[in-house]
Coordinates of C-alpha atoms in Angstrom, one line a residue:
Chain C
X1 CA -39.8 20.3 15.6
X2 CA -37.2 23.2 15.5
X3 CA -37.0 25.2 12.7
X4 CA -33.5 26.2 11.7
X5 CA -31.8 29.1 13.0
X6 CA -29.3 31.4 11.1
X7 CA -25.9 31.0 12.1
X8 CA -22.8 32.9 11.5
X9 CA -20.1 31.2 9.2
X10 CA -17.1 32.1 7.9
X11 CA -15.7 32.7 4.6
X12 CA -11.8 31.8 6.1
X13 CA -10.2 31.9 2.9
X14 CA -11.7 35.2 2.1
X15 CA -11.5 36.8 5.7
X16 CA -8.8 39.6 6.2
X17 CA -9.6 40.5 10.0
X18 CA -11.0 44.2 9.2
X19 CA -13.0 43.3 12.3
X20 CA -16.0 44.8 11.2
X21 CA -18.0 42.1 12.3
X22 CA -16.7 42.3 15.7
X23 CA -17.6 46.3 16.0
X24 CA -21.1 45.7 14.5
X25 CA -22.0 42.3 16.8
X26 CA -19.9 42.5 19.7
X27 CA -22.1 40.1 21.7
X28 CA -21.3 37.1 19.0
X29 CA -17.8 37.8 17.1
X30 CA -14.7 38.8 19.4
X31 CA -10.9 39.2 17.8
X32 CA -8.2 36.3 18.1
X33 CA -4.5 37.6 19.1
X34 CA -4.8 38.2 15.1
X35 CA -7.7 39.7 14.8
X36 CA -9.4 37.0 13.1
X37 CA -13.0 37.3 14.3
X38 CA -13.9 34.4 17.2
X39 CA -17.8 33.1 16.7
X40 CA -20.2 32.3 19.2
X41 CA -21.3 28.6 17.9
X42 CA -25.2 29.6 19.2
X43 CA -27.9 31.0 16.9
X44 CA -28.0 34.3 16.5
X45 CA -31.7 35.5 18.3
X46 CA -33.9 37.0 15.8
X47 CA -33.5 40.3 18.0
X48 CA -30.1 40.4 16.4
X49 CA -31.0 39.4 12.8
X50 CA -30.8 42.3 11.7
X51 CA -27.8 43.7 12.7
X52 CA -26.4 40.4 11.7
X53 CA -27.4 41.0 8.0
X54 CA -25.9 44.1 8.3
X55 CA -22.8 42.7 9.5
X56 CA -23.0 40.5 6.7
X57 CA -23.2 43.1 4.2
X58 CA -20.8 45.3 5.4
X59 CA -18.0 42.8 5.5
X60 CA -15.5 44.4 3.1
X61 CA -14.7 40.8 1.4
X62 CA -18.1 39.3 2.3
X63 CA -16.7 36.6 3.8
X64 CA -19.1 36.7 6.7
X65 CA -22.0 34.8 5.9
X66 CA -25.5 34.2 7.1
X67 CA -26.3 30.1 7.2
X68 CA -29.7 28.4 7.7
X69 CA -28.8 25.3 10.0
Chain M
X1 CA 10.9 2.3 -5.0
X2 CA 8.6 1.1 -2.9
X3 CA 8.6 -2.5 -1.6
X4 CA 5.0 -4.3 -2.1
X5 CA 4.3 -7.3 0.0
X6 CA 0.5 -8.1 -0.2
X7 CA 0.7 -11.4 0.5
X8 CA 2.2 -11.1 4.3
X9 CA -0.8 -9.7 5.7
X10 CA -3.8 -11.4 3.8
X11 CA -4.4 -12.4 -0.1
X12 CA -4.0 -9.5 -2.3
X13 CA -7.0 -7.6 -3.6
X14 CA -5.5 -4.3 -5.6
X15 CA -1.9 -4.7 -6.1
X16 CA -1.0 -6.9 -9.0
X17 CA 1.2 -9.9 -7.4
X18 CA 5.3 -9.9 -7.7
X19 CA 5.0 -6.4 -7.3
X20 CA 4.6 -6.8 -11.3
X21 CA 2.7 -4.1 -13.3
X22 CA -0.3 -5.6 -14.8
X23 CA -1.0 -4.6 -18.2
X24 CA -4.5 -5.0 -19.6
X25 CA -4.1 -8.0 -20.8
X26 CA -3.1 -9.9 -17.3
X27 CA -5.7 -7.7 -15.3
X28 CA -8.6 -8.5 -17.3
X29 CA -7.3 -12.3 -16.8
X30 CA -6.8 -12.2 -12.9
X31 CA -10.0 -10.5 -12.8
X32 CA -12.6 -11.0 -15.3
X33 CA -14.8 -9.3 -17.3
X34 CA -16.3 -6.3 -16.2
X35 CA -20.2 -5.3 -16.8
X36 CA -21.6 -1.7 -17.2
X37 CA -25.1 -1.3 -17.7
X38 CA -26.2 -1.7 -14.2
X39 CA -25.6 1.5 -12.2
X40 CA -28.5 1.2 -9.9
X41 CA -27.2 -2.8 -9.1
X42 CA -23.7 -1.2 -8.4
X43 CA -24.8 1.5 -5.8
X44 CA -26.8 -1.1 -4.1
X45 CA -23.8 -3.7 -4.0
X46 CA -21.5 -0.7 -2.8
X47 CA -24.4 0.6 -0.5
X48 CA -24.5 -3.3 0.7
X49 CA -20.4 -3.5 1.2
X50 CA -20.1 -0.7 3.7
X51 CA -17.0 1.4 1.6
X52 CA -15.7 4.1 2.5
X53 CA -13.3 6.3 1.5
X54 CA -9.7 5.9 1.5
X55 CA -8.4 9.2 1.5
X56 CA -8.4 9.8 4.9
X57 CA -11.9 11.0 5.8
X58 CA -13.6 7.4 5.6
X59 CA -16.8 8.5 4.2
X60 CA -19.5 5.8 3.2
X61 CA -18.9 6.0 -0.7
X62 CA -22.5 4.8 -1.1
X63 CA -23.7 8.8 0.4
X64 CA -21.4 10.6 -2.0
X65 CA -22.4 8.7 -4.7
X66 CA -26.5 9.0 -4.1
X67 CA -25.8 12.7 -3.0
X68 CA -23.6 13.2 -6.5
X69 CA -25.9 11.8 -8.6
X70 CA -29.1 13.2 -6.7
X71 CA -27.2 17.0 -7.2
X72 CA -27.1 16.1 -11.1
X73 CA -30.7 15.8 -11.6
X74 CA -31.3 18.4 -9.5
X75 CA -29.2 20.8 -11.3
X76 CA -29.8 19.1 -14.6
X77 CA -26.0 19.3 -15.1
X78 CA -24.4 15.9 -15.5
X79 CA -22.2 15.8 -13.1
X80 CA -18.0 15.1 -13.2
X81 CA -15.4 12.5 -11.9
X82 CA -12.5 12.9 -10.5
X83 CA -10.3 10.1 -9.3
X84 CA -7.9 11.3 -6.7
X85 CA -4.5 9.7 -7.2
X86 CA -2.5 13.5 -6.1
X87 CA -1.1 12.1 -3.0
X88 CA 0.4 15.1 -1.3
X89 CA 1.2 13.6 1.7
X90 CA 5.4 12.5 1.7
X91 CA 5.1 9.7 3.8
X92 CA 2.1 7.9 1.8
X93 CA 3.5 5.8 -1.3
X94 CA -0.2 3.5 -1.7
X95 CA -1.6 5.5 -4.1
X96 CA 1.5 6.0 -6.3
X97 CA 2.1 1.7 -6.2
X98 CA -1.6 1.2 -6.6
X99 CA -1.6 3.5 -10.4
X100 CA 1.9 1.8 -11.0
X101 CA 0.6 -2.1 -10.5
X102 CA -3.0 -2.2 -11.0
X103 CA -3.8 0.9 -13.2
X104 CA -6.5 -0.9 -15.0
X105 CA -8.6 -1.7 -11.6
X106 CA -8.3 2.0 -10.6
X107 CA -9.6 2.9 -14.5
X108 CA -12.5 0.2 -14.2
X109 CA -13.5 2.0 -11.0
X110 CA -13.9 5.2 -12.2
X111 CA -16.0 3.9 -15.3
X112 CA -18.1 2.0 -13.1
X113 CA -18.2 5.5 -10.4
X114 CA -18.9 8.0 -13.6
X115 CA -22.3 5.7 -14.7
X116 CA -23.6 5.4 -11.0
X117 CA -23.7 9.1 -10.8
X118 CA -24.4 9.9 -14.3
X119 CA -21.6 11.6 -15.5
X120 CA -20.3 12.8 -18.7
X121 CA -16.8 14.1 -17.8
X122 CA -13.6 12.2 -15.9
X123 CA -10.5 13.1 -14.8
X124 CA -7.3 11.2 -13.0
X125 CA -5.7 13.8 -10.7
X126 CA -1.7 12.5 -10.4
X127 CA 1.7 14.5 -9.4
X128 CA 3.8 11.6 -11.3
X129 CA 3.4 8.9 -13.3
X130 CA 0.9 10.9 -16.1
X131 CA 2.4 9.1 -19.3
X132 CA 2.5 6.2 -17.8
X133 CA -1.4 6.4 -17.3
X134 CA -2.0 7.9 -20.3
X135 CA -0.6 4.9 -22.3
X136 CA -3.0 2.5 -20.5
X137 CA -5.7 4.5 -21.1
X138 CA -4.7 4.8 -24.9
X139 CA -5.1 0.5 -24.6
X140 CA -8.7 0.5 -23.0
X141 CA -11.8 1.0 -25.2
X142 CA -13.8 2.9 -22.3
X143 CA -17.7 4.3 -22.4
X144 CA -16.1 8.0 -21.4
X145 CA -12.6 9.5 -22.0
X146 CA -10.6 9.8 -18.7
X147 CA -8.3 13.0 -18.9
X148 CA -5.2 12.9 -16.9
X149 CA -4.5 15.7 -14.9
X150 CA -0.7 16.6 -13.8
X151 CA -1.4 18.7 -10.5
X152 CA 1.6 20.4 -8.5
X153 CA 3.4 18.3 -5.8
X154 CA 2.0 20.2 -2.6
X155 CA 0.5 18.7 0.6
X156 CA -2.9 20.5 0.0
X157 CA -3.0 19.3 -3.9
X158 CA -5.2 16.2 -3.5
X159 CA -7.9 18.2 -1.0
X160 CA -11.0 17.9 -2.9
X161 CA -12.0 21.5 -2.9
X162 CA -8.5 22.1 -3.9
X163 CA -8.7 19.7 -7.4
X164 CA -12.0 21.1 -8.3
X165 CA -10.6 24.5 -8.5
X166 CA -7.2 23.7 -10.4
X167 CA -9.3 21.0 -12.8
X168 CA -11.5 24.5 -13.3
X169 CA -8.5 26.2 -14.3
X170 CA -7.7 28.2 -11.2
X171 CA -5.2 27.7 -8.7
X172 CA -5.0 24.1 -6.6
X173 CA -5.9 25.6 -3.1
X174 CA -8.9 24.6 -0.7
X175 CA -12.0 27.1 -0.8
X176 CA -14.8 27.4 1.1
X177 CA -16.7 24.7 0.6
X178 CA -20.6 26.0 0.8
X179 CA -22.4 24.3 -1.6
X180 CA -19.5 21.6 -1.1
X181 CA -18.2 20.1 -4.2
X182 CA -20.0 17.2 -4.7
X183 CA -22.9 19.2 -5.1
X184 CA -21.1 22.8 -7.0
X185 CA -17.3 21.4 -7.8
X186 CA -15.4 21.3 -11.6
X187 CA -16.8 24.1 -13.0
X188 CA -19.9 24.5 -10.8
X189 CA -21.0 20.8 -12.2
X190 CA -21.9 18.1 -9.2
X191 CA -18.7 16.8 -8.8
X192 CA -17.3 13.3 -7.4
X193 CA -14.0 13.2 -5.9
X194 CA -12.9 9.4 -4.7
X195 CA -9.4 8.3 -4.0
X196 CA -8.1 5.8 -6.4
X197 CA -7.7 3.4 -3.7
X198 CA -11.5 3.7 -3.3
X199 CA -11.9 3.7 -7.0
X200 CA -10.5 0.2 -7.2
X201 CA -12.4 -1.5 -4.5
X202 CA -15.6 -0.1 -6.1
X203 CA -14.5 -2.0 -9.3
X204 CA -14.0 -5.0 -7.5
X205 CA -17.2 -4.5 -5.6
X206 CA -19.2 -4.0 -8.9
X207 CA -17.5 -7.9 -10.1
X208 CA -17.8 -9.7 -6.9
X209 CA -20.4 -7.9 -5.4
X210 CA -21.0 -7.1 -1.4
X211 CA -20.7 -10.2 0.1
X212 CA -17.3 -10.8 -1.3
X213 CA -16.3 -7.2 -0.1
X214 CA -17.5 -7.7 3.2
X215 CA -15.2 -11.6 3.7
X216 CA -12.4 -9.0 4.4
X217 CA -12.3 -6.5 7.5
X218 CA -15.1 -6.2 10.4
X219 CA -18.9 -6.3 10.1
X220 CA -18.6 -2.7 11.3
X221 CA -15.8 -1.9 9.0
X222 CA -15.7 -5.0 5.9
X223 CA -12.8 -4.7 3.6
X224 CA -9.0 -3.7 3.3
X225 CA -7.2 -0.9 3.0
X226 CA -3.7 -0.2 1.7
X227 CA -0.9 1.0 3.8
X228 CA 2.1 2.6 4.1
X229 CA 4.3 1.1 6.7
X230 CA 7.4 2.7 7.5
X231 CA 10.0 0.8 9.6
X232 CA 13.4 2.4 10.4
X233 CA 16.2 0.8 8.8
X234 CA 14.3 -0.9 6.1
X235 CA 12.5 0.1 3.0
X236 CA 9.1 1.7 3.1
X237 CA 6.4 -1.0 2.2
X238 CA 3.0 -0.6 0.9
X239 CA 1.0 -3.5 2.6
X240 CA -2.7 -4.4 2.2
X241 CA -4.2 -5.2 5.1
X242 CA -8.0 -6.1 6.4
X243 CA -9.3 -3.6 9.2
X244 CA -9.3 -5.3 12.9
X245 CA -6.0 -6.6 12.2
X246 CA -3.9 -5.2 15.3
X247 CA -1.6 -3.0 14.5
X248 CA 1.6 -4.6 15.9
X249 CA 0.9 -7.3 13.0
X250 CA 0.8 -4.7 10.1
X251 CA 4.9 -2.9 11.7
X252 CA 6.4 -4.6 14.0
X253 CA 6.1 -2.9 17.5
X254 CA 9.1 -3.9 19.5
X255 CA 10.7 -3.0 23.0
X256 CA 12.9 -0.5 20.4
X257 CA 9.9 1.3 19.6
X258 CA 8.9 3.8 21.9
X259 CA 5.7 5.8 19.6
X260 CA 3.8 5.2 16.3
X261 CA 2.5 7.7 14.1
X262 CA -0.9 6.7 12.8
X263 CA -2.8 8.7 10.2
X264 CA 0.5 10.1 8.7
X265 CA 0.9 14.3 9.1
X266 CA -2.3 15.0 9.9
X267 CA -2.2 12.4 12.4
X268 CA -1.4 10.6 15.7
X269 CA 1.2 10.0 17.8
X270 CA 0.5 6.6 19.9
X271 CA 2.8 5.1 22.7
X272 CA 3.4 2.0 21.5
X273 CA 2.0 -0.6 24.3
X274 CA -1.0 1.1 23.3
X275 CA -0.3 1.2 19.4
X276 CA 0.2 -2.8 19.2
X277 CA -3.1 -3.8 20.4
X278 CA -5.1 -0.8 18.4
X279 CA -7.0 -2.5 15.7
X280 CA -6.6 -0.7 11.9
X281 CA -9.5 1.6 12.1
X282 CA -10.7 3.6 9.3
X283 CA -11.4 6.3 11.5
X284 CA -8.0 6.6 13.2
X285 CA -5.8 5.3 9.8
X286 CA -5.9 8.6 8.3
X287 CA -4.3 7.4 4.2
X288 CA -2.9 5.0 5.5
X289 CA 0.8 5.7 7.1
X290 CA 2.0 4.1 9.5
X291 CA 5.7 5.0 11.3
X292 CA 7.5 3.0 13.7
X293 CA 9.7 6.0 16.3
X294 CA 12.4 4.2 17.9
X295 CA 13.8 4.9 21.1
X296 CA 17.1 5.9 19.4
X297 CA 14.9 9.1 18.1
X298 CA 13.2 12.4 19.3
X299 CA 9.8 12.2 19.5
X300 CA 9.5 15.9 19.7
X301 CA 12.8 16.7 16.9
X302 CA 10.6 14.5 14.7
X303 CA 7.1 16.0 15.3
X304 CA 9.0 19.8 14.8
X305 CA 10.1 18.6 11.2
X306 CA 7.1 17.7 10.0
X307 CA 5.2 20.9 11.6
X308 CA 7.7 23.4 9.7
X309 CA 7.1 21.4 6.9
X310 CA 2.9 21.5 7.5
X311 CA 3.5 25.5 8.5
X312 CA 5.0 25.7 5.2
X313 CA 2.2 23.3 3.0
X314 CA -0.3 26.3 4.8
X315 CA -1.7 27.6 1.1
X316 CA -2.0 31.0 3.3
X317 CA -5.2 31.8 2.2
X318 CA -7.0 31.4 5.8
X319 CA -6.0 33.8 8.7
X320 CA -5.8 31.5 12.1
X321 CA -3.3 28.8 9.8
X322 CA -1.2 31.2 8.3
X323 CA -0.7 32.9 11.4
X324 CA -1.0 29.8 13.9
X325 CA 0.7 27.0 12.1
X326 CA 4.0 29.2 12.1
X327 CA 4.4 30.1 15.5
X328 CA 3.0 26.7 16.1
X329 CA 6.1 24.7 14.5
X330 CA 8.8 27.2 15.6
X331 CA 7.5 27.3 19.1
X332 CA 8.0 23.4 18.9
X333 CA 11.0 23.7 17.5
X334 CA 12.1 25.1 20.8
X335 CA 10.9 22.4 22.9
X336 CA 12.7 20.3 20.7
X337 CA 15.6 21.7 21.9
X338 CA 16.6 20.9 25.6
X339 CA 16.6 24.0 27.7
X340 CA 13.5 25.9 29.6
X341 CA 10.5 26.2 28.1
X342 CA 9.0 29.3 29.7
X343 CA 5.3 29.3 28.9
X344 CA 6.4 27.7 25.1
X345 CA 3.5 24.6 26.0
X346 CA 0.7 26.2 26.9
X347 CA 0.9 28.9 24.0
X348 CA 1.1 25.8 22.1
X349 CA -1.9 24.5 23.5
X350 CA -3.6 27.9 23.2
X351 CA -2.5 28.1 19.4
X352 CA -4.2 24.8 18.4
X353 CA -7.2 25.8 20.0
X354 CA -7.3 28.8 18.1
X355 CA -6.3 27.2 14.8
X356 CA -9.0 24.7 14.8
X357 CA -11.9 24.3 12.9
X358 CA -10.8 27.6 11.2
X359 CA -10.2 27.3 8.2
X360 CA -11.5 26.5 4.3
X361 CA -10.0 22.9 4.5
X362 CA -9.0 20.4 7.4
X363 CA -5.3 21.6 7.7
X364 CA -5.3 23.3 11.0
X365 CA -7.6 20.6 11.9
X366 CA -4.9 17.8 11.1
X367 CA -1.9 19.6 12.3
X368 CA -2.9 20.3 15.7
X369 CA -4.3 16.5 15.8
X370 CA -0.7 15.9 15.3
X371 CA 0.6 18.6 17.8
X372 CA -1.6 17.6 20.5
X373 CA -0.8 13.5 20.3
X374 CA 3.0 14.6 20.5
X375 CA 2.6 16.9 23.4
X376 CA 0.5 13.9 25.1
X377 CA 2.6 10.8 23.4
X378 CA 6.1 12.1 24.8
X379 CA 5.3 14.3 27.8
X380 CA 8.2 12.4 29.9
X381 CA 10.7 13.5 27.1
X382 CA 8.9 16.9 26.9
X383 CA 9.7 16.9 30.8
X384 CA 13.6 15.8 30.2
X385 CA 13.9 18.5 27.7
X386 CA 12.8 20.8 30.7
X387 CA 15.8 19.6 32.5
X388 CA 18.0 20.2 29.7
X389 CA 18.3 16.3 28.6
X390 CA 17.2 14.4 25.4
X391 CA 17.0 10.8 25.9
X392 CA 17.7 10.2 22.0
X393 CA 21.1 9.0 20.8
X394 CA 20.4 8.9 16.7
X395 CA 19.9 12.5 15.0
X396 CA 19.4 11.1 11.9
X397 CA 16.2 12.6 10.6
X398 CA 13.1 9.9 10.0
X399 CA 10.3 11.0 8.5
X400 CA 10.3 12.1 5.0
X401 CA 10.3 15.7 4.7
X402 CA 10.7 17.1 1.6
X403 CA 12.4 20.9 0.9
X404 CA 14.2 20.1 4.1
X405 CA 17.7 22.4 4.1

């Protein structure tokens, strides 16, 4: 039995490409030709929870969300 | 007008015979009385029948319900119906001949729909035709008020998220869906969207029961669906048809006919050697449309229409399809247009995969479904535009289109 891991969705109809997320988790969100932020589909490791909160929070149209899957 | 003949393919279900509108009086005679009172007998005889959905996504009916009704008395909110009857989509005439002939069996559905999940509020979601609903209704003597909504003509209108929000009193445009709306829709209630095709089988499901449903259509997919067949040169038709029937018996598929669009705009091009033998699926039918291309035509002229008109539908609220979808349809545009093509198909490509899965509703999804079939379905004409030749004689546009200067 796995327990869910947190994975990074989002908001697409709130999302204005600030890019934000991109400076703050480099390793899991790159910019599209748009600057629409590409996700890595795998959890994020709990090393990175953190920062991943952070990204969350700092989003300036919180359309980066954190989802339990 | 659309043409009705339901009784070429198989003996009607939905549409009143004639192509007749059937008042109360001569529905409640063709059909027979109908029975509330037994909501937990109706989700097991739709559970039993194997519905699904017809607008396009083909989910089981019997999950949405359960899940609906389950996110009511979780909630304590009693949750709200919607019947779906905006159909955006130009080429798709079923749902507009299904509220025009059998209005009553689309209103006895969403009765029977609103007591299996509990609720206490129902609306029918229509761009035209609102009076003409409204005066059945004023006939019926029904267990909960139905209110008629008039939603704008767009593409994106009938997307489920999309009615929640304009039924709520904001705009008609898709939102992220997380709680999805069956669960936080109409004003945060639990909320059941179902087509009105869908509707209508459920009321016939809840008379006849399962193993009626189930005498039409597959063991892995019972029952009929409504389509909307068009056929150059004659008048569109809206067919009913049971699923497994090949495809070259619901249009005919001739040496003429060089692709078929299945699925409508949001769906696939299929060569049509290949198109004749394909069984109607409920996976692959989309709403319903299906387009014969003749050879006279350009695939890839036809394909550019529609994806201007798609870039255009964008409600421009998500980043990848506001972006992609335009430079999607005008780079098509160019390969419509005999000459070189420079890199033009694999930026394409590149586009679609950048555009998919993006967004707060399926429209990038749909649209590059559609791209991708046409750059696969007419790669040899893609290859004589290269060379500067189009094979097609007729430029008469085909597919509806509408806004098109």
């Amino acid at each position: 039995m796995t327990h869910p891991a947190q994975h990074i969705d989002i908001d697409w109809a709130a999302c204005q490409g600030h890019g934000l997320c991109a400076e703050l988790l480099p390793d899991h969100i790159t910019l599209d030709e748009w600057g629409y932020p590409l996700v890595e589909g795998t959890p994020v490791p709990a090393r990175t929870a953190k920062r991943a909160r952070r990204a969350a929070e700092d989003c300036p149209v919180l359309a980066l969300k954190l989802a339990m899957r | 007008m659309t043409a009705t003949f339901p009784d070429l393919y198989m003996s009607p279900r939905l549409l009143a015979p004639g192509g007749t509108p059937a008042d109360l009086a001569t529905h409640q005679q063709r059909y027979g009385p109908l029975a509330y009172g037994d909501p937990d007998g109706v989700l097991r005889a739709v559970a039993e029948s194997g519905l699904t959905g017809r607008g396009g996504a083909a989910f089981a009916v019997y999950r949405k319900l359960v899940a609906v009704a389950d996110a009511g008395r979780r909630t304590g909110r009693a949750p709200v119906v919607v019947a779906n009857g905006a159909e955006g989509e130009p080429a798709s005439h079923k749902d507009k001949t299904l509220l025009r002939l059998s209005p009553h069996l689309v209103l006895d559905g969403l009765q029977i729909a609103a007591q299996a999940v509990g609720a206490d509020e129902a609306h029918l979601a229509v761009e035209d035709g609102a009076s003409y609903l409204e005066a059945a209704l004023a006939r019926r003597s029904d267990p909960l008020r139905v209110n008629v909504v008039r939603v704008p003509k767009r593409f994106l209108s009938g997307q489920s998220s999309a009615l929640a929000q304009y039924i709520s009193g904001a705009a008609a445009l898709p939102a992220h869906q997380d709680p999805p709306v069956r669960e936080r829709g109409v004003r945060r209630a639990p909320t059941l969207v179902q087509n009105v095709e869908t509707l209508a089988h459920v009321a016939l499901v809840a008379r006849y029961g399962a193993d009626w449903f189930r005498t039409a259509g597959t063991p892995a997919q019972p029952g009929s669906a409504l389509c909307t067949v068009h056929v150059p040169g004659r008048e569109v038709r809206v067919v009913e048809a049971p699923f497994g029937m090949p495809l070259g018996r619901i249009l005919p598929i001739e040496a003429t006919t060089s692709a078929v669009l299945l699925g409508g705009y949001h769906g696939t091009w299929i060569p049509s050697p290949e198109a004749a033998q394909l069984p109607l699926d409920a996976t692959t039918m989309g709403a319903g449309v299906l387009a014969a291309l003749p050879t006279t035509h350009c695939g890839l002229t036809e394909t550019a229409r529609v994806l201007r008109y798609l870039a255009l539908q964008s409600a421009g609220q998500c980043g990848p399809c506001l972006n992609g979808l335009p430079r999607m349809a005008a780079a098509f545009q160019s390969l419509a247009v005999p000459g070189p093509q420079g890199t033009t198909r694999t930026d394409i490509a590149r586009w679609a995969g950048l555009v998919e899965g993006r967004g707060a509703c399926h429209h990038p999804d749909g649209t590059t479904r559609l791209v991708r079939s046409a750059l696969t379905t007419f790669a040899s004409e893609l290859d004589a535009h290269a060379r500067g030749l189009c094979t097609a004689t007729d430029r008469t546009p085909l597919l509806p289109v509408p806004q098109e200067s």
